[in-house]
Amino acid sequence: MTMTLYYNPQSRASVARWMLEEVGADYALQHLDIAKGESRAPAFLAINPMGKIPTLVLDDGTVLTENGAIIAWLADAYPKAGLMPPAGSSARGTVLRWLFFCGSCFEPALTDRMMRAQAPLPKQTVGWGDYDEVIDAIEKALSPGPFVLGDSFSAADVYLGASLAWAGQFGAPRVRESRRIQDYVGRITARDAFVRAQTAQ
Ligand SMILES: N[C@@H](CCC(=O)N[C@@H](CS)C(=O)NCC(=O)O)C(=O)O
């Protein structure tokens, strides 16, 4: 199975690339220079009308977008990697919980906290609650650790780990200051597949 990841190393597509390395997939990278407008070029918009990466094109032409969906699909498609617990198990529920949480709570809450110009939106109305509660939930998910599922590394750690590593680099509140989060980021960024995903190509 060969697939193509539309990619830029300084983008959210680096999360999907790490997952491709974790599962040992055969893939090609197609670089897009966002600053040069390549993500908004008609040729790419014909593939993903959102003009966003990661965009993963499967060998049958199916287009996958959204890091959570890409990670979940790869975990299922490469079961030997052991990153997705069996359908119907409680552990799979936990993995899915954190895959959805990254995209629908952590990212919006972080954007709201770091880019907000006005008063916060009402936390009981917006789906991501508020930033401090998101960080509290993450701290709890990582206790006792070392991973979301305890001793087993899973697909959830790819998205959550990459999100926290990235948030720390951008100076997100309570990320660098948290010993628990920093220990977790240290563990996941030491993985061979993570390191391979950082190599230029
Ligand atoms: N919801 C998407 C977001 C992807 C996204 O926003 N990617 C940015 C780069 S980090 C992008 O492609 N920007 C280029 C553009 O909008 O033209 C996901 O989580 O996978």
PDB file of C-alpha atoms and ligand atoms in Angstrom:
ATOM      1  CA  MET A   1       0.000   0.000   0.000  1.00  0.00           C
ATOM      2  CA  THR A   2       1.567   3.330  -1.064  1.00  0.00           C
ATOM      3  CA  MET A   3       0.033   6.600  -0.023  1.00  0.00           C
ATOM      4  CA  THR A   4       0.938  10.239  -0.387  1.00  0.00           C
ATOM      5  CA  LEU A   5       1.059  12.712   2.463  1.00  0.00           C
ATOM      6  CA  TYR A   6       0.780  16.366   1.502  1.00  0.00           C
ATOM      7  CA  TYR A   7       3.145  17.838   3.999  1.00  0.00           C
ATOM      8  CA  ASN A   8       5.280  20.595   5.387  1.00  0.00           C
ATOM      9  CA  PRO A   9       7.595  19.925   8.330  1.00  0.00           C
ATOM     10  CA  GLN A  10       6.480  23.128  10.105  1.00  0.00           C
ATOM     11  CA  SER A  11       2.826  22.166  10.102  1.00  0.00           C
ATOM     12  CA  ARG A  12       0.265  19.858  11.666  1.00  0.00           C
ATOM     13  CA  ALA A  13       1.158  17.383   8.905  1.00  0.00           C
ATOM     14  CA  SER A  14       4.231  16.420  10.956  1.00  0.00           C
ATOM     15  CA  VAL A  15       1.818  14.648  13.356  1.00  0.00           C
ATOM     16  CA  ALA A  16       0.455  12.460  10.555  1.00  0.00           C
ATOM     17  CA  ARG A  17       3.983  11.759   9.356  1.00  0.00           C
ATOM     18  CA  TRP A  18       4.976  10.551  12.816  1.00  0.00           C
ATOM     19  CA  MET A  19       2.017   8.142  12.755  1.00  0.00           C
ATOM     20  CA  LEU A  20       3.048   6.864   9.291  1.00  0.00           C
ATOM     21  CA  GLU A  21       6.472   6.112  10.789  1.00  0.00           C
ATOM     22  CA  GLU A  22       4.941   4.472  13.894  1.00  0.00           C
ATOM     23  CA  VAL A  23       2.980   1.963  11.815  1.00  0.00           C
ATOM     24  CA  GLY A  24       5.762   1.375   9.259  1.00  0.00           C
ATOM     25  CA  ALA A  25       3.659   2.516   6.294  1.00  0.00           C
ATOM     26  CA  ASP A  26       5.012   2.833   2.774  1.00  0.00           C
ATOM     27  CA  TYR A  27       4.400   6.481   1.937  1.00  0.00           C
ATOM     28  CA  ALA A  28       5.579   9.361  -0.216  1.00  0.00           C
ATOM     29  CA  LEU A  29       5.780  12.985   0.871  1.00  0.00           C
ATOM     30  CA  GLN A  30       4.523  15.802  -1.298  1.00  0.00           C
ATOM     31  CA  HIS A  31       5.879  19.087   0.072  1.00  0.00           C
ATOM     32  CA  LEU A  32       3.659  22.142   0.041  1.00  0.00           C
ATOM     33  CA  ASP A  33       5.109  25.587   0.706  1.00  0.00           C
ATOM     34  CA  ILE A  34       2.298  27.346   2.574  1.00  0.00           C
ATOM     35  CA  ALA A  35       4.079  30.727   2.524  1.00  0.00           C
ATOM     36  CA  LYS A  36       4.252  30.535  -1.268  1.00  0.00           C
ATOM     37  CA  GLY A  37       0.520  29.830  -1.461  1.00  0.00           C
ATOM     38  CA  GLU A  38       0.888  26.217  -2.631  1.00  0.00           C
ATOM     39  CA  SER A  39      -1.822  25.048  -0.201  1.00  0.00           C
ATOM     40  CA  ARG A  40      -4.246  27.360  -1.971  1.00  0.00           C
ATOM     41  CA  ALA A  41      -3.220  26.504  -5.520  1.00  0.00           C
ATOM     42  CA  PRO A  42      -6.068  25.109  -7.665  1.00  0.00           C
ATOM     43  CA  ALA A  43      -4.285  21.760  -8.082  1.00  0.00           C
ATOM     44  CA  PHE A  44      -4.232  21.182  -4.323  1.00  0.00           C
ATOM     45  CA  LEU A  45      -7.710  22.629  -3.709  1.00  0.00           C
ATOM     46  CA  ALA A  46      -8.986  20.014  -6.163  1.00  0.00           C
ATOM     47  CA  ILE A  47      -7.702  17.384  -3.708  1.00  0.00           C
ATOM     48  CA  ASN A  48      -8.651  19.111  -0.447  1.00  0.00           C
ATOM     49  CA  PRO A  49     -11.061  22.042  -0.869  1.00  0.00           C
ATOM     50  CA  MET A  50     -10.030  23.247   2.611  1.00  0.00           C
ATOM     51  CA  GLY A  51      -6.481  23.883   1.391  1.00  0.00           C
ATOM     52  CA  LYS A  52      -5.145  22.224   4.547  1.00  0.00           C
ATOM     53  CA  ILE A  53      -2.445  19.746   5.437  1.00  0.00           C
ATOM     54  CA  PRO A  54      -2.170  17.005   6.540  1.00  0.00           C
ATOM     55  CA  THR A  55      -3.945  15.545   3.532  1.00  0.00           C
ATOM     56  CA  LEU A  56      -3.343  11.836   2.995  1.00  0.00           C
ATOM     57  CA  VAL A  57      -4.253  10.332  -0.375  1.00  0.00           C
ATOM     58  CA  LEU A  58      -4.661   6.566  -0.247  1.00  0.00           C
ATOM     59  CA  ASP A  59      -3.675   4.294  -3.121  1.00  0.00           C
ATOM     60  CA  ASP A  60      -7.305   4.071  -4.306  1.00  0.00           C
ATOM     61  CA  GLY A  61      -7.541   7.879  -4.421  1.00  0.00           C
ATOM     62  CA  THR A  62      -9.491   8.288  -1.165  1.00  0.00           C
ATOM     63  CA  VAL A  63      -8.619  11.589   0.503  1.00  0.00           C
ATOM     64  CA  LEU A  64      -8.229  11.664   4.284  1.00  0.00           C
ATOM     65  CA  THR A  65      -7.919  14.898   6.247  1.00  0.00           C
ATOM     66  CA  GLU A  66      -7.890  15.786   9.968  1.00  0.00           C
ATOM     67  CA  ASN A  67      -5.090  14.410  12.083  1.00  0.00           C
ATOM     68  CA  GLY A  68      -7.445  12.474  14.372  1.00  0.00           C
ATOM     69  CA  ALA A  69      -9.070  10.631  11.477  1.00  0.00           C
ATOM     70  CA  ILE A  70      -5.744   9.937   9.773  1.00  0.00           C
ATOM     71  CA  ILE A  71      -4.218   8.553  12.974  1.00  0.00           C
ATOM     72  CA  ALA A  72      -7.261   6.371  13.725  1.00  0.00           C
ATOM     73  CA  TRP A  73      -7.368   5.042  10.156  1.00  0.00           C
ATOM     74  CA  LEU A  74      -3.650   4.202  10.116  1.00  0.00           C
ATOM     75  CA  ALA A  75      -3.902   2.463  13.485  1.00  0.00           C
ATOM     76  CA  ASP A  76      -6.694   0.250  12.098  1.00  0.00           C
ATOM     77  CA  ALA A  77      -5.017  -0.326   8.736  1.00  0.00           C
ATOM     78  CA  TYR A  78      -1.763  -1.480  10.347  1.00  0.00           C
ATOM     79  CA  PRO A  79      -2.930  -3.614  13.295  1.00  0.00           C
ATOM     80  CA  LYS A  80       0.519  -5.171  13.765  1.00  0.00           C
ATOM     81  CA  ALA A  81       1.712  -1.833  15.159  1.00  0.00           C
ATOM     82  CA  GLY A  82      -0.643  -2.461  18.096  1.00  0.00           C
ATOM     83  CA  LEU A  83      -1.670   1.174  18.503  1.00  0.00           C
ATOM     84  CA  MET A  84      -5.462   0.682  18.522  1.00  0.00           C
ATOM     85  CA  PRO A  85      -7.176  -1.612  21.044  1.00  0.00           C
ATOM     86  CA  PRO A  86      -9.920  -3.973  19.744  1.00  0.00           C
ATOM     87  CA  ALA A  87     -13.286  -2.578  18.592  1.00  0.00           C
ATOM     88  CA  GLY A  88     -15.706  -2.436  21.477  1.00  0.00           C
ATOM     89  CA  SER A  89     -13.045  -2.535  24.199  1.00  0.00           C
ATOM     90  CA  SER A  90     -12.926   0.085  26.919  1.00  0.00           C
ATOM     91  CA  ALA A  91      -9.323   0.886  26.014  1.00  0.00           C
ATOM     92  CA  ARG A  92     -10.373   1.716  22.446  1.00  0.00           C
ATOM     93  CA  GLY A  93     -12.897   4.128  23.913  1.00  0.00           C
ATOM     94  CA  THR A  94     -10.103   5.854  25.800  1.00  0.00           C
ATOM     95  CA  VAL A  95      -7.945   6.113  22.673  1.00  0.00           C
ATOM     96  CA  LEU A  96     -10.848   7.557  20.658  1.00  0.00           C
ATOM     97  CA  ARG A  97     -11.659   9.960  23.471  1.00  0.00           C
ATOM     98  CA  TRP A  98      -8.198  11.511  23.315  1.00  0.00           C
ATOM     99  CA  LEU A  99      -7.996  11.525  19.518  1.00  0.00           C
ATOM    100  CA  PHE A 100     -11.213  13.548  19.404  1.00  0.00           C
ATOM    101  CA  PHE A 101     -10.207  15.673  22.402  1.00  0.00           C
ATOM    102  CA  CYS A 102      -7.036  16.917  20.672  1.00  0.00           C
ATOM    103  CA  GLY A 103      -8.897  18.276  17.660  1.00  0.00           C
ATOM    104  CA  SER A 104     -12.130  19.403  19.234  1.00  0.00           C
ATOM    105  CA  CYS A 105     -10.998  20.641  22.686  1.00  0.00           C
ATOM    106  CA  PHE A 106      -7.242  21.119  23.002  1.00  0.00           C
ATOM    107  CA  GLU A 107      -6.701  22.977  19.724  1.00  0.00           C
ATOM    108  CA  PRO A 108      -9.685  25.359  19.988  1.00  0.00           C
ATOM    109  CA  ALA A 109      -9.029  26.050  23.686  1.00  0.00           C
ATOM    110  CA  LEU A 110      -5.372  26.786  22.964  1.00  0.00           C
ATOM    111  CA  THR A 111      -6.236  29.070  20.045  1.00  0.00           C
ATOM    112  CA  ASP A 112      -8.841  30.821  22.189  1.00  0.00           C
ATOM    113  CA  ARG A 113      -6.340  31.365  25.028  1.00  0.00           C
ATOM    114  CA  MET A 114      -3.432  32.498  22.869  1.00  0.00           C
ATOM    115  CA  MET A 115      -5.195  34.564  20.220  1.00  0.00           C
ATOM    116  CA  ARG A 116      -8.247  35.850  22.020  1.00  0.00           C
ATOM    117  CA  ALA A 117      -8.866  39.582  21.679  1.00  0.00           C
ATOM    118  CA  GLN A 118     -12.027  39.786  23.750  1.00  0.00           C
ATOM    119  CA  ALA A 119     -13.637  38.129  26.739  1.00  0.00           C
ATOM    120  CA  PRO A 120     -13.700  34.311  26.710  1.00  0.00           C
ATOM    121  CA  LEU A 121     -16.662  32.598  25.109  1.00  0.00           C
ATOM    122  CA  PRO A 122     -19.062  30.976  27.617  1.00  0.00           C
ATOM    123  CA  LYS A 123     -17.448  27.699  28.634  1.00  0.00           C
ATOM    124  CA  GLN A 124     -20.727  25.880  29.097  1.00  0.00           C
ATOM    125  CA  THR A 125     -21.632  26.616  25.481  1.00  0.00           C
ATOM    126  CA  VAL A 126     -18.417  26.087  23.538  1.00  0.00           C
ATOM    127  CA  GLY A 127     -17.457  22.449  23.059  1.00  0.00           C
ATOM    128  CA  TRP A 128     -13.925  22.884  24.349  1.00  0.00           C
ATOM    129  CA  GLY A 129     -14.904  24.336  27.733  1.00  0.00           C
ATOM    130  CA  ASP A 130     -11.938  26.464  28.679  1.00  0.00           C
ATOM    131  CA  TYR A 131      -8.190  26.175  28.473  1.00  0.00           C
ATOM    132  CA  ASP A 132      -7.497  25.537  32.158  1.00  0.00           C
ATOM    133  CA  GLU A 133     -10.039  22.739  32.280  1.00  0.00           C
ATOM    134  CA  VAL A 134      -8.510  21.232  29.150  1.00  0.00           C
ATOM    135  CA  ILE A 135      -5.070  21.212  30.757  1.00  0.00           C
ATOM    136  CA  ASP A 136      -6.537  19.784  33.994  1.00  0.00           C
ATOM    137  CA  ALA A 137      -8.127  16.961  31.952  1.00  0.00           C
ATOM    138  CA  ILE A 138      -4.841  16.250  30.166  1.00  0.00           C
ATOM    139  CA  GLU A 139      -2.908  16.176  33.454  1.00  0.00           C
ATOM    140  CA  LYS A 140      -5.428  13.673  34.794  1.00  0.00           C
ATOM    141  CA  ALA A 141      -5.220  11.545  31.629  1.00  0.00           C
ATOM    142  CA  LEU A 142      -1.460  11.330  32.079  1.00  0.00           C
ATOM    143  CA  SER A 143      -1.742  10.232  35.709  1.00  0.00           C
ATOM    144  CA  PRO A 144      -0.257   7.847  36.552  1.00  0.00           C
ATOM    145  CA  GLY A 145       1.092   7.374  32.999  1.00  0.00           C
ATOM    146  CA  PRO A 146       3.495   6.814  31.455  1.00  0.00           C
ATOM    147  CA  PHE A 147       0.987   6.869  28.550  1.00  0.00           C
ATOM    148  CA  VAL A 148      -2.723   7.559  28.093  1.00  0.00           C
ATOM    149  CA  LEU A 149      -3.479   3.827  28.388  1.00  0.00           C
ATOM    150  CA  GLY A 150      -1.028   3.388  31.252  1.00  0.00           C
ATOM    151  CA  ASP A 151       1.842   1.122  30.236  1.00  0.00           C
ATOM    152  CA  SER A 152       0.865   0.795  26.542  1.00  0.00           C
ATOM    153  CA  PHE A 153       1.773   3.427  23.986  1.00  0.00           C
ATOM    154  CA  SER A 154      -1.201   3.944  21.632  1.00  0.00           C
ATOM    155  CA  ALA A 155      -2.512   6.070  18.770  1.00  0.00           C
ATOM    156  CA  ALA A 156      -3.807   8.557  21.360  1.00  0.00           C
ATOM    157  CA  ASP A 157      -0.232   9.357  22.412  1.00  0.00           C
ATOM    158  CA  VAL A 158       0.741  10.281  18.852  1.00  0.00           C
ATOM    159  CA  TYR A 159      -1.809  13.071  18.645  1.00  0.00           C
ATOM    160  CA  LEU A 160      -1.757  14.166  22.279  1.00  0.00           C
ATOM    161  CA  GLY A 161       2.023  13.955  22.528  1.00  0.00           C
ATOM    162  CA  ALA A 162       2.612  15.857  19.303  1.00  0.00           C
ATOM    163  CA  SER A 163       0.033  18.489  20.296  1.00  0.00           C
ATOM    164  CA  LEU A 164       1.692  19.062  23.661  1.00  0.00           C
ATOM    165  CA  ALA A 165       5.192  19.158  22.165  1.00  0.00           C
ATOM    166  CA  TRP A 166       4.043  21.729  19.639  1.00  0.00           C
ATOM    167  CA  ALA A 167       2.077  23.768  22.202  1.00  0.00           C
ATOM    168  CA  GLY A 168       5.140  23.947  24.460  1.00  0.00           C
ATOM    169  CA  GLN A 169       7.236  25.335  21.613  1.00  0.00           C
ATOM    170  CA  PHE A 170       4.671  28.095  21.162  1.00  0.00           C
ATOM    171  CA  GLY A 171       4.739  29.006  24.846  1.00  0.00           C
ATOM    172  CA  ALA A 172       1.275  27.696  25.669  1.00  0.00           C
ATOM    173  CA  PRO A 173       0.435  28.363  29.329  1.00  0.00           C
ATOM    174  CA  ARG A 174       0.885  25.504  31.827  1.00  0.00           C
ATOM    175  CA  VAL A 175       2.567  23.199  29.292  1.00  0.00           C
ATOM    176  CA  ARG A 176       6.242  23.906  29.915  1.00  0.00           C
ATOM    177  CA  GLU A 177       5.518  24.511  33.606  1.00  0.00           C
ATOM    178  CA  SER A 178       3.980  21.074  34.114  1.00  0.00           C
ATOM    179  CA  ARG A 179       6.489  18.435  35.141  1.00  0.00           C
ATOM    180  CA  ARG A 180       4.052  15.664  34.247  1.00  0.00           C
ATOM    181  CA  ILE A 181       3.464  17.028  30.741  1.00  0.00           C
ATOM    182  CA  GLN A 182       7.137  17.681  30.134  1.00  0.00           C
ATOM    183  CA  ASP A 183       8.086  14.159  31.232  1.00  0.00           C
ATOM    184  CA  TYR A 184       5.455  12.813  28.825  1.00  0.00           C
ATOM    185  CA  VAL A 185       6.685  14.986  25.946  1.00  0.00           C
ATOM    186  CA  GLY A 186      10.233  13.804  26.678  1.00  0.00           C
ATOM    187  CA  ARG A 187       9.128  10.156  26.497  1.00  0.00           C
ATOM    188  CA  ILE A 188       7.199  10.435  23.268  1.00  0.00           C
ATOM    189  CA  THR A 189       9.758  12.592  21.418  1.00  0.00           C
ATOM    190  CA  ALA A 190      12.461  10.032  22.243  1.00  0.00           C
ATOM    191  CA  ARG A 191      10.669   7.354  20.208  1.00  0.00           C
ATOM    192  CA  ASP A 192      12.488   6.126  17.100  1.00  0.00           C
ATOM    193  CA  ALA A 193       9.489   6.786  14.844  1.00  0.00           C
ATOM    194  CA  PHE A 194       9.184  10.356  16.137  1.00  0.00           C
ATOM    195  CA  VAL A 195      12.866  10.991  15.439  1.00  0.00           C
ATOM    196  CA  ARG A 196      12.572   9.437  11.945  1.00  0.00           C
ATOM    197  CA  ALA A 197       9.620  11.702  11.211  1.00  0.00           C
ATOM    198  CA  GLN A 198      11.812  14.772  11.864  1.00  0.00           C
ATOM    199  CA  THR A 199      14.337  13.880   9.167  1.00  0.00           C
ATOM    200  CA  ALA A 200      14.286  16.042   6.079  1.00  0.00           C
ATOM    201  CA  GLN A 201      13.015  14.413   2.894  1.00  0.00           C
TER     202      GLN A 201
HETATM  203  N1  LIG B   1      -8.166  20.495  11.160  1.00  0.00           N
HETATM  204  C1  LIG B   1      -6.908  20.221  10.492  1.00  0.00           C
HETATM  205  C2  LIG B   1      -6.099  21.496  10.508  1.00  0.00           C
HETATM  206  C3  LIG B   1      -4.979  21.475   9.520  1.00  0.00           C
HETATM  207  C4  LIG B   1      -4.346  22.851   9.360  1.00  0.00           C
HETATM  208  O1  LIG B   1      -4.885  23.885   9.793  1.00  0.00           O
HETATM  209  N2  LIG B   1      -3.173  22.904   8.671  1.00  0.00           N
HETATM  210  C5  LIG B   1      -2.516  24.148   8.373  1.00  0.00           C
HETATM  211  C6  LIG B   1      -1.021  24.012   8.649  1.00  0.00           C
HETATM  212  S1  LIG B   1      -0.640  23.693  10.351  1.00  0.00           S
HETATM  213  C7  LIG B   1      -2.607  24.425   6.871  1.00  0.00           C
HETATM  214  O2  LIG B   1      -2.658  23.498   6.087  1.00  0.00           O
HETATM  215  N3  LIG B   1      -2.596  25.695   6.458  1.00  0.00           N
HETATM  216  C8  LIG B   1      -2.510  26.048   5.083  1.00  0.00           C
HETATM  217  C9  LIG B   1      -3.668  26.850   4.584  1.00  0.00           C
HETATM  218  O3  LIG B   1      -4.672  26.980   5.301  1.00  0.00           O
HETATM  219  O4  LIG B   1      -3.548  27.339   3.467  1.00  0.00           O
HETATM  220  C10 LIG B   1      -6.192  19.081  11.215  1.00  0.00           C
HETATM  221  O5  LIG B   1      -6.193  19.077  12.459  1.00  0.00           O
HETATM  222  O6  LIG B   1      -5.648  18.166  10.572  1.00  0.00           O
END
